[in-house]
Amino acid sequence: MSQQIADVALIEDLVQHIGEGAVSTDPTVLQSHSHDFGKIVDHQLPLAVVFAERVEDVQAALRLASAAGVKVVPRGAGTGVSGGAHAVARCIVLSLERMNRILEIRAEDEVAVVQPGVINAVLNRAVAKHGLMYAPDPASYRESTIGGNVATNAGGLRCAKYGVTTDSVLGLEVVLADGTLISTGRNTFKGVAGYDLTSLLVGSEGTLAVVVSVTVRLRYLSESPCSIAAVFTDVVQAAAGVVAIARVRVQPAILELLDIGTMRVLDAAYGSDLSARGGALLLVRTDGHGAEIEAGIVRSALESLGAQVSEPDDEEAVRLIEMRRASRGDGQDDQYRVGEDIAVPRSAMVDYMGTLDRIAARNNVMVRIVAHAGDGNLHPTFWVDPDDGTEGVARLDAALDESIRAALEVGGTITGEHGVGTVKREWLAWEQSEEVLELQRKIKAVFDPQGILNPGKAIL
Ligand SMILES: Cc1cc2nc3c(=O)[nH]c(=O)nc-3n(C[C@H](O)[C@H](O)[C@H](O)COP(=O)(O)OP(=O)(O)OC[C@H]3O[C@@H](n4cnc5c(N)ncnc54)[C@H](O)[C@@H]3O)c2cc1C
């Protein structure tokens, strides 16, 4: 059978087993589901998009794809920024967006069980009624799915205090490449039975299995958090503010840093006057019963560094935090503009801020920085004028490479929370040894011997 005939037969089988309404070959749908927000190097359209509604649909799709030797790219909301959800040649995109039910909220146990397509903000709204929250809150929390958050081990603003996705995932149900359904992990906060497959699957970017249910740990929603906005002369001073907060041993729930470039972008978008106030901004939020006391300690620590500190009321604080969440902008990364995601030890952050400026100046590229500063996780966006053409692209690529090398030299990592996807694969061998890369290839082969699950992503 020719490949084309085999592909048509696969689509017919998918329709027969999963249902006509669940399988789309509409060119508009293929296009809209062919990529995420990461830079696209090799654009491919999928053969079809399968919209699973039940676990059995996922199992059927994987069984049929395995039999046909066709690749499968799992997909949540497509807000990834590393190309993890980019379609690959001759693949089906398996969308989990219709599996969007909250299956259980066990408020007494502080646990919820959700399908993978549940939007992060929807889960948070539902559990807030019980005085609880699902802590990991990527800036995309209004769009991104819990399944996508799990697959990327997403971070977020509240992760400064509450940890990243893996710290809130107790157990998973996943479908393996051959269609087998398994459960990993547990219902309890503690548990050490067997290897920790749940942690292995969290952050595996759809390369090991497809997540069909997630048991999450919930945390207490603070009733009266306190907020601080601290304006500094420049970004290096603001990074010093982050270190100062750690020195007084206060752990804010949110600790975000915005440089002047980011403040200008927000001013232009929202008509605010952030950039008129100073050269960099720290947004700090303390929570829990000691929120006010902690805010007072933070305030003194930052004032002693010369920051102009204000305490916005809750409405203004929420507005600032929401502006920060939008600060990346909605744009798709491309060859002229790339958002980075390195993380460095917090003590290295002050120097690294200066390093980024020098790298940008040396390569004649623009840079602006926003950071989950409490975690030492920086998102510098580098860009050049598209009119500079290939010469500009070369300068941009050189700056990106240098920024990654500089982060690794101070003990950092190439990706704090966005994942390797396709975009950061070229840098993975700079961070990990050949032995580790090979071990990862072997693990992948155990889960997915045919290599059909999201190939060319996450590992080398
Ligand atoms: C404006 C903006 C702000 C952002 N802010 C943050 C932030 O603060 N922190 C952060 O960590 N990220 C952030 N991101 C990146 C992105 O939102 C996260 O990576 C998010 O977790 C992706 O979720 P998604 O549902 O969109 O997944 P997708 O983009 O659809 O997929 C992401 C990866 O997960 C895999 N996948 C998806 N669902 C499943 C599943 N059910 N089973 C197996 N694999 C699956 C995909 O194959 C892909 O590799 C931001 C993105 C944008 C656009």
Coordinates of C-alpha atoms and ligand atoms in Angstrom, one line a residue:
M1 CA 0.0 0.0 0.0
S2 CA 1.4 3.4 -0.9
Q3 CA 1.9 5.8 2.0
Q4 CA -0.9 8.1 0.8
I5 CA -3.4 5.2 0.7
A6 CA -2.2 4.1 4.1
D7 CA -2.8 7.6 5.5
V8 CA -6.3 7.7 4.1
A9 CA -7.0 4.3 5.6
L10 CA -5.8 5.5 9.0
I11 CA -8.1 8.5 8.9
E12 CA -11.0 6.3 8.0
D13 CA -10.1 4.0 10.9
L14 CA -9.9 6.9 13.3
V15 CA -13.3 8.2 12.1
Q16 CA -14.8 4.7 12.5
H17 CA -13.4 4.1 16.1
I18 CA -13.6 7.6 17.5
G19 CA -16.4 9.3 15.5
E20 CA -16.7 11.6 12.6
G21 CA -17.0 14.8 14.8
A22 CA -13.8 13.9 16.5
V23 CA -11.5 13.7 13.5
S24 CA -10.8 16.8 11.4
T25 CA -8.9 17.2 8.1
D26 CA -10.3 20.7 7.6
P27 CA -7.3 22.7 6.3
T28 CA -8.1 25.6 8.8
V29 CA -8.1 23.2 11.7
L30 CA -4.9 21.5 10.5
Q31 CA -3.2 24.9 10.3
S32 CA -4.4 26.2 13.6
H33 CA -3.3 23.0 15.4
S34 CA 0.0 22.7 13.6
H35 CA 2.1 24.8 16.0
D36 CA 2.4 26.5 19.3
F37 CA 4.0 29.9 20.1
G38 CA 7.5 28.6 19.7
K39 CA 9.7 29.5 16.8
I40 CA 8.8 27.4 13.7
V41 CA 11.8 26.1 11.7
D42 CA 10.2 23.3 9.8
H43 CA 6.4 23.9 9.4
Q44 CA 4.4 20.7 8.9
L45 CA 0.7 20.1 8.7
P46 CA -0.7 17.1 10.5
L47 CA -2.6 14.5 8.5
A48 CA -5.6 15.0 10.9
V49 CA -6.5 16.4 14.2
V50 CA -8.2 14.0 16.6
F51 CA -10.3 15.7 19.3
A52 CA -10.4 13.0 22.1
E53 CA -13.4 13.2 24.4
R54 CA -12.9 10.0 26.4
V55 CA -9.9 7.9 27.6
E56 CA -11.0 5.2 25.1
D57 CA -10.6 7.8 22.2
V58 CA -7.0 8.4 23.2
Q59 CA -6.4 4.6 23.5
A60 CA -7.9 4.0 20.1
A61 CA -6.0 6.9 18.5
L62 CA -2.7 5.5 19.8
R63 CA -3.4 1.9 19.0
L64 CA -4.3 2.9 15.4
A65 CA -1.3 5.2 15.0
S66 CA 1.0 2.6 16.4
A67 CA -0.3 0.0 13.9
A68 CA 0.1 2.5 11.0
G69 CA 3.5 3.7 12.2
V70 CA 2.2 7.3 12.3
K71 CA 3.5 9.8 14.7
V72 CA 1.3 11.4 17.4
V73 CA 1.7 15.0 18.7
P74 CA -0.3 15.5 21.9
R75 CA -1.8 18.9 22.3
G76 CA -3.5 21.0 25.0
A77 CA -4.2 24.6 24.3
G78 CA -1.1 25.2 22.1
T79 CA 0.3 28.0 24.3
G80 CA 3.7 26.3 24.6
V81 CA 6.6 28.5 23.6
S82 CA 9.2 25.8 22.9
G83 CA 7.7 24.1 19.8
G84 CA 6.7 21.1 21.9
A85 CA 3.3 21.0 20.2
H86 CA 4.6 21.7 16.7
A87 CA 3.3 19.1 14.2
V88 CA 5.9 16.8 12.7
A89 CA 5.9 15.2 9.2
R90 CA 3.2 12.6 8.8
C91 CA 1.6 12.9 12.2
I92 CA -1.8 13.2 13.8
V93 CA -2.3 15.9 16.4
L94 CA -4.1 14.4 19.4
S95 CA -6.0 17.3 21.0
L96 CA -7.0 16.8 24.6
E97 CA -8.9 20.1 24.8
R98 CA -12.4 18.4 24.8
M99 CA -11.4 16.3 27.8
N100 CA -12.1 19.2 30.1
R101 CA -14.0 18.0 33.1
I102 CA -13.1 18.3 36.7
L103 CA -13.8 14.8 37.9
E104 CA -13.5 15.3 41.6
I105 CA -12.8 17.9 44.3
R106 CA -12.0 16.3 47.6
A107 CA -11.8 19.5 49.7
E108 CA -11.2 17.7 53.0
D109 CA -8.2 15.9 51.4
E110 CA -7.1 19.0 49.5
V111 CA -7.0 17.0 46.3
A112 CA -8.7 17.3 42.9
V113 CA -8.8 14.9 40.0
V114 CA -9.1 16.5 36.5
Q115 CA -9.1 15.6 32.9
P116 CA -6.1 17.0 30.9
G117 CA -8.0 19.6 29.0
V118 CA -9.2 21.5 32.1
I119 CA -8.0 25.1 31.9
N120 CA -5.8 26.1 34.8
A121 CA -7.9 29.1 35.7
V122 CA -11.1 27.0 35.6
L123 CA -9.7 24.6 38.1
N124 CA -8.6 27.5 40.3
R125 CA -12.1 29.1 40.1
A126 CA -13.7 25.8 41.1
V127 CA -11.5 25.1 44.1
A128 CA -11.5 28.7 45.3
K129 CA -15.1 28.0 46.6
H130 CA -13.4 25.7 49.1
G131 CA -10.8 28.2 50.2
L132 CA -8.2 26.3 48.1
M133 CA -6.0 26.9 45.1
Y134 CA -4.1 24.9 42.5
A135 CA -0.8 26.7 43.0
P136 CA 1.2 26.5 39.7
D137 CA -0.1 29.4 37.7
P138 CA 1.7 30.0 34.5
A139 CA 1.1 33.5 33.1
S140 CA -1.0 31.6 30.5
Y141 CA -3.3 30.3 33.2
R142 CA -6.4 31.6 31.5
E143 CA -5.7 29.5 28.4
S144 CA -3.3 26.7 29.1
T145 CA -4.5 23.2 30.2
I146 CA -3.5 21.2 33.2
G147 CA -2.4 18.4 30.8
G148 CA -0.1 20.8 29.0
N149 CA 1.1 22.2 32.4
V150 CA 1.9 18.7 33.5
A151 CA 3.7 17.8 30.2
T152 CA 5.9 20.9 30.4
N153 CA 6.2 20.9 34.2
A154 CA 5.0 24.5 34.0
G155 CA 6.0 27.1 36.5
G156 CA 4.3 30.4 37.2
L157 CA 4.1 33.4 39.5
R158 CA 3.1 31.6 42.7
C159 CA 5.8 29.0 42.2
A160 CA 8.3 31.2 44.1
K161 CA 6.6 29.8 47.3
Y162 CA 4.6 26.8 46.3
G163 CA 6.9 25.1 43.8
V164 CA 6.3 24.1 40.1
T165 CA 3.8 21.7 38.6
T166 CA 5.6 18.5 39.7
D167 CA 5.3 19.7 43.4
S168 CA 1.5 19.7 43.0
V169 CA 1.0 16.4 41.0
L170 CA 0.3 13.3 43.1
G171 CA -0.7 10.9 40.4
L172 CA -1.5 10.5 36.7
E173 CA -3.4 8.3 34.4
V174 CA -1.6 8.0 31.1
V175 CA -2.0 6.1 27.9
L176 CA 1.2 4.5 26.5
A177 CA 2.1 4.6 22.8
D178 CA 0.5 1.1 22.2
G179 CA -2.8 2.3 23.8
T180 CA -2.3 0.7 27.2
L181 CA -3.8 2.7 30.1
I182 CA -1.8 2.9 33.3
S183 CA -2.0 4.8 36.6
T184 CA 1.1 6.2 38.4
G185 CA 1.6 7.8 41.7
R186 CA -1.0 8.0 44.4
N187 CA -3.9 9.8 46.1
T188 CA -2.0 10.8 49.2
F189 CA 0.5 13.6 49.8
K190 CA 3.1 11.0 50.6
G191 CA 4.1 7.7 49.0
V192 CA 7.3 6.0 47.8
A193 CA 6.1 2.7 46.3
G194 CA 8.3 1.8 43.4
Y195 CA 10.1 4.2 41.0
D196 CA 8.6 7.7 40.8
L197 CA 7.1 7.4 37.4
T198 CA 4.8 10.3 38.0
S199 CA 7.8 12.7 38.3
L200 CA 9.4 11.2 35.2
L201 CA 6.2 11.8 33.2
V202 CA 5.8 15.3 34.5
G203 CA 7.8 17.5 32.1
S204 CA 8.2 14.7 29.5
E205 CA 6.6 16.9 26.9
G206 CA 4.3 14.2 25.4
T207 CA 7.3 12.1 24.4
L208 CA 6.6 9.2 26.8
A209 CA 2.8 8.9 27.2
V210 CA -0.4 10.9 26.9
V211 CA -1.8 12.3 30.1
V212 CA -5.6 11.5 30.5
S213 CA -6.2 12.3 34.1
V214 CA -4.3 14.2 36.8
T215 CA -4.6 14.0 40.6
V216 CA -3.4 17.3 42.0
R217 CA -2.6 18.6 45.5
L218 CA -4.4 21.8 46.4
R219 CA -3.1 24.6 48.7
Y220 CA -4.8 27.2 50.9
L221 CA -6.0 30.3 49.2
S222 CA -4.9 33.3 51.2
E223 CA -7.8 35.6 52.1
S224 CA -5.8 38.8 52.6
P225 CA -2.5 38.8 50.7
C226 CA -0.3 41.9 50.9
S227 CA 1.3 43.4 47.8
I228 CA 4.4 45.6 47.3
A229 CA 5.5 47.4 44.2
A230 CA 9.2 48.5 44.4
V231 CA 10.7 50.7 41.8
F232 CA 14.5 50.7 41.3
T233 CA 16.8 52.7 39.2
D234 CA 17.8 49.7 37.1
V235 CA 17.4 46.0 36.7
V236 CA 20.6 45.1 38.5
Q237 CA 19.4 47.0 41.6
A238 CA 16.1 45.2 41.3
A239 CA 17.8 41.8 41.2
A240 CA 19.8 42.9 44.3
G241 CA 16.3 43.5 45.9
V242 CA 15.4 39.8 45.3
V243 CA 18.6 38.7 47.1
A244 CA 17.8 41.2 49.9
I245 CA 14.4 39.6 50.4
A246 CA 15.9 36.2 50.7
R247 CA 18.5 37.5 53.2
V248 CA 15.7 38.5 55.6
R249 CA 14.3 35.0 55.2
V250 CA 10.9 36.0 53.8
Q251 CA 9.4 33.7 51.2
P252 CA 6.9 35.8 49.1
A253 CA 4.2 33.9 47.2
I254 CA 5.0 36.1 44.1
L255 CA 8.3 37.8 43.3
E256 CA 8.4 39.1 39.8
L257 CA 10.8 41.5 38.1
L258 CA 10.2 43.7 35.1
D259 CA 12.8 45.8 33.4
I260 CA 12.3 49.1 31.7
G261 CA 11.7 47.6 28.3
T262 CA 8.9 45.4 29.6
M263 CA 7.5 48.4 31.5
R264 CA 7.4 50.4 28.3
V265 CA 5.6 47.5 26.5
L266 CA 3.0 47.4 29.2
D267 CA 2.6 51.2 29.2
A268 CA 2.0 51.1 25.5
A269 CA -0.6 48.3 25.8
Y270 CA -2.4 49.5 29.0
G271 CA -1.8 53.3 29.1
S272 CA 0.0 52.9 32.4
D273 CA 2.9 55.0 33.6
L274 CA 5.3 52.3 34.9
S275 CA 8.3 53.4 32.9
A276 CA 7.9 57.0 34.2
R277 CA 8.4 55.7 37.8
G278 CA 11.9 54.3 37.4
G279 CA 14.1 51.8 35.6
A280 CA 12.9 48.4 37.0
L281 CA 10.0 47.1 39.0
L282 CA 9.7 44.3 41.6
L283 CA 6.2 43.0 42.3
V284 CA 6.0 41.2 45.6
R285 CA 3.0 39.5 47.2
T286 CA 3.1 37.8 50.6
D287 CA 0.2 35.6 51.7
G288 CA -1.0 33.5 54.6
H289 CA -1.8 34.7 58.1
G290 CA 1.6 36.4 58.4
A291 CA 1.2 38.3 55.1
E292 CA 1.2 41.8 56.7
I293 CA 4.2 41.2 58.9
E294 CA 6.2 39.7 56.0
A295 CA 5.3 42.6 53.8
G296 CA 6.6 45.0 56.4
I297 CA 9.9 43.1 56.5
V298 CA 10.2 43.1 52.7
R299 CA 9.4 46.8 52.6
S300 CA 12.2 47.7 55.0
A301 CA 14.7 45.4 53.1
L302 CA 13.9 47.1 49.8
E303 CA 13.8 50.6 51.1
S304 CA 17.2 50.1 52.6
L305 CA 18.4 49.5 49.1
G306 CA 16.9 52.8 48.0
A307 CA 13.8 51.5 46.3
Q308 CA 10.7 53.6 46.1
V309 CA 8.2 51.2 47.7
S310 CA 4.4 51.5 47.5
E311 CA 1.7 49.1 48.8
P312 CA -1.0 49.0 46.1
D313 CA -4.5 48.0 47.3
D314 CA -5.7 44.6 46.2
E315 CA -7.4 45.9 43.0
E316 CA -4.3 47.7 41.8
A317 CA -2.1 44.8 42.8
V318 CA -4.2 42.3 40.8
R319 CA -4.1 44.7 37.9
L320 CA -0.3 44.9 38.0
I321 CA 0.0 41.1 38.3
E322 CA -2.4 40.6 35.4
M323 CA -0.3 43.1 33.3
R324 CA 2.8 41.2 34.3
R325 CA 1.1 38.0 33.1
A326 CA 0.5 39.6 29.7
S327 CA 4.0 41.0 29.5
R328 CA 5.4 38.4 27.1
G329 CA 3.0 39.7 24.5
D330 CA 0.9 37.4 22.4
G331 CA 3.2 37.1 19.4
Q332 CA 4.6 33.9 18.0
D333 CA 8.3 33.7 18.3
D334 CA 10.1 33.8 15.0
Q335 CA 13.5 34.1 13.5
Y336 CA 13.7 37.8 14.5
R337 CA 12.3 37.6 18.0
V338 CA 12.9 34.8 20.6
G339 CA 11.8 34.7 24.2
E340 CA 14.2 32.8 26.5
D341 CA 13.7 30.8 29.7
I342 CA 17.0 30.3 31.4
A343 CA 17.2 29.9 35.2
V344 CA 20.3 30.7 37.3
P345 CA 21.1 30.2 41.0
R346 CA 19.5 33.3 42.6
S347 CA 22.8 34.5 43.9
A348 CA 24.0 34.7 40.3
M349 CA 21.0 36.8 39.1
V350 CA 22.5 40.2 39.8
D351 CA 25.6 39.6 37.7
Y352 CA 23.6 37.8 35.0
M353 CA 21.4 40.8 34.4
G354 CA 24.4 42.8 33.6
T355 CA 25.7 40.0 31.4
L356 CA 22.5 40.0 29.3
D357 CA 22.9 43.7 28.7
R358 CA 26.5 43.3 27.6
I359 CA 25.6 40.4 25.3
A360 CA 22.8 42.4 23.7
A361 CA 25.1 45.4 23.2
R362 CA 28.0 43.3 21.8
N363 CA 25.7 41.7 19.2
N364 CA 23.8 44.8 18.4
V365 CA 20.4 43.2 19.3
M366 CA 17.6 44.5 21.5
V367 CA 16.7 42.8 24.8
R368 CA 14.0 43.2 27.5
I369 CA 13.7 41.1 30.5
V370 CA 10.9 39.8 32.7
A371 CA 11.6 37.3 35.4
H372 CA 10.0 34.9 37.9
A373 CA 12.8 36.4 40.0
G374 CA 12.0 34.5 43.2
D375 CA 13.0 31.3 41.3
G376 CA 16.0 32.9 39.4
N377 CA 14.0 32.2 36.2
L378 CA 14.5 34.9 33.6
H379 CA 12.7 35.5 30.3
P380 CA 14.9 37.8 28.3
T381 CA 13.3 38.5 24.9
F382 CA 15.9 39.2 22.3
W383 CA 15.0 40.7 18.9
V384 CA 16.3 42.4 15.8
D385 CA 14.7 44.5 13.1
P386 CA 13.3 42.1 10.4
D387 CA 14.7 44.6 7.9
D388 CA 18.2 43.5 9.0
G389 CA 17.5 40.2 7.2
T390 CA 19.9 37.2 7.5
E391 CA 22.7 39.4 9.0
G392 CA 20.3 40.4 11.8
V393 CA 19.2 36.7 12.3
A394 CA 22.9 35.8 12.7
R395 CA 23.4 38.5 15.4
L396 CA 20.3 37.3 17.2
D397 CA 21.4 33.7 17.1
A398 CA 24.8 34.6 18.4
A399 CA 23.3 36.6 21.3
L400 CA 20.9 33.7 22.2
D401 CA 23.8 31.2 22.2
E402 CA 25.9 33.5 24.4
S403 CA 23.1 34.1 26.8
I404 CA 22.7 30.3 27.2
R405 CA 26.4 29.7 27.6
A406 CA 26.6 32.4 30.2
A407 CA 23.7 30.9 32.2
L408 CA 25.3 27.5 32.1
E409 CA 28.7 28.9 33.2
V410 CA 27.1 30.2 36.5
G411 CA 25.4 26.9 37.2
G412 CA 22.1 27.6 35.4
T413 CA 19.9 25.7 33.1
I414 CA 18.7 26.3 29.5
T415 CA 15.0 26.1 30.4
G416 CA 13.4 26.9 33.8
E417 CA 9.8 26.1 32.9
H418 CA 9.0 26.2 29.2
G419 CA 10.6 22.9 28.3
V420 CA 13.1 21.9 25.6
G421 CA 10.5 21.3 22.8
T422 CA 12.2 21.7 19.4
V423 CA 13.5 25.2 20.0
K424 CA 16.0 24.4 22.8
R425 CA 17.2 21.0 21.7
E426 CA 20.3 22.4 20.1
W427 CA 21.4 23.6 23.5
L428 CA 20.6 20.4 25.5
A429 CA 24.0 18.8 24.9
W430 CA 25.6 21.9 26.3
E431 CA 23.9 21.1 29.6
Q432 CA 23.7 17.3 29.8
S433 CA 26.4 14.7 29.3
E434 CA 26.3 12.1 26.5
E435 CA 25.7 9.5 29.2
V436 CA 22.6 11.3 30.4
L437 CA 21.4 11.9 26.8
E438 CA 21.8 8.2 26.0
L439 CA 20.0 7.1 29.2
Q440 CA 17.1 9.4 28.2
R441 CA 17.0 7.8 24.7
K442 CA 16.8 4.4 26.4
I443 CA 14.0 5.5 28.7
K444 CA 12.1 6.8 25.7
A445 CA 12.5 3.5 23.9
V446 CA 11.1 1.6 26.9
F447 CA 7.9 3.7 26.9
D448 CA 7.6 4.2 23.2
P449 CA 9.6 1.5 21.3
Q450 CA 8.4 2.6 17.8
G451 CA 9.2 6.3 18.6
I452 CA 5.8 7.5 17.5
L453 CA 5.1 9.9 20.5
N454 CA 6.1 13.5 19.8
P455 CA 9.4 12.6 18.1
G456 CA 12.1 15.2 17.8
K457 CA 11.1 16.9 21.0
A458 CA 12.4 17.3 24.5
I459 CA 15.5 15.0 24.3
L460 CA 18.3 14.6 21.9
Ligands
LIG1 C1 1.5 34.5 27.2 C2 2.2 33.3 27.7 C3 2.6 33.2 29.0 C4 3.2 32.0 29.5 N1 3.6 32.0 30.8 C5 4.2 30.8 31.3 C6 4.6 30.7 32.6 O1 4.5 31.7 33.4 N2 5.1 29.6 33.0 C7 5.3 28.5 32.2 O2 5.7 27.4 32.6 N3 4.9 28.5 30.9 C8 4.3 29.7 30.4 N4 3.9 29.7 29.1 C9 4.1 28.6 28.3 C10 2.9 27.6 28.2 O3 1.7 28.3 28.5 C11 3.1 26.4 29.1 O4 4.2 25.6 28.6 C12 1.8 25.5 29.3 O5 2.1 24.6 30.3 C13 1.4 24.8 28.0 O6 0.1 24.3 28.2 P1 -0.8 24.0 26.9 O7 -2.1 23.4 27.4 O8 -0.9 25.2 26.1 O9 0.1 22.9 26.2 P2 0.5 22.8 24.7 O10 1.2 24.0 24.3 O11 -0.6 22.3 23.8 O12 1.6 21.6 24.8 C14 2.8 21.7 25.5 C15 3.5 20.4 25.5 O13 2.8 19.4 26.2 C16 2.4 18.3 25.4 N5 1.1 17.9 25.9 C17 0.0 18.7 26.0 N6 -1.0 18.1 26.5 C18 -0.6 16.8 26.8 C19 -1.1 15.6 27.4 N7 -2.4 15.6 27.8 N8 -0.4 14.5 27.5 C20 0.9 14.5 27.1 N9 1.5 15.6 26.5 C21 0.8 16.7 26.4 C22 2.6 18.8 24.0 O14 2.9 17.7 23.1 C23 3.7 19.8 24.1 O15 4.9 19.1 24.1 C24 3.4 30.9 28.6 C25 2.9 31.0 27.3 C26 2.3 32.1 26.8 C27 1.8 32.2 25.4

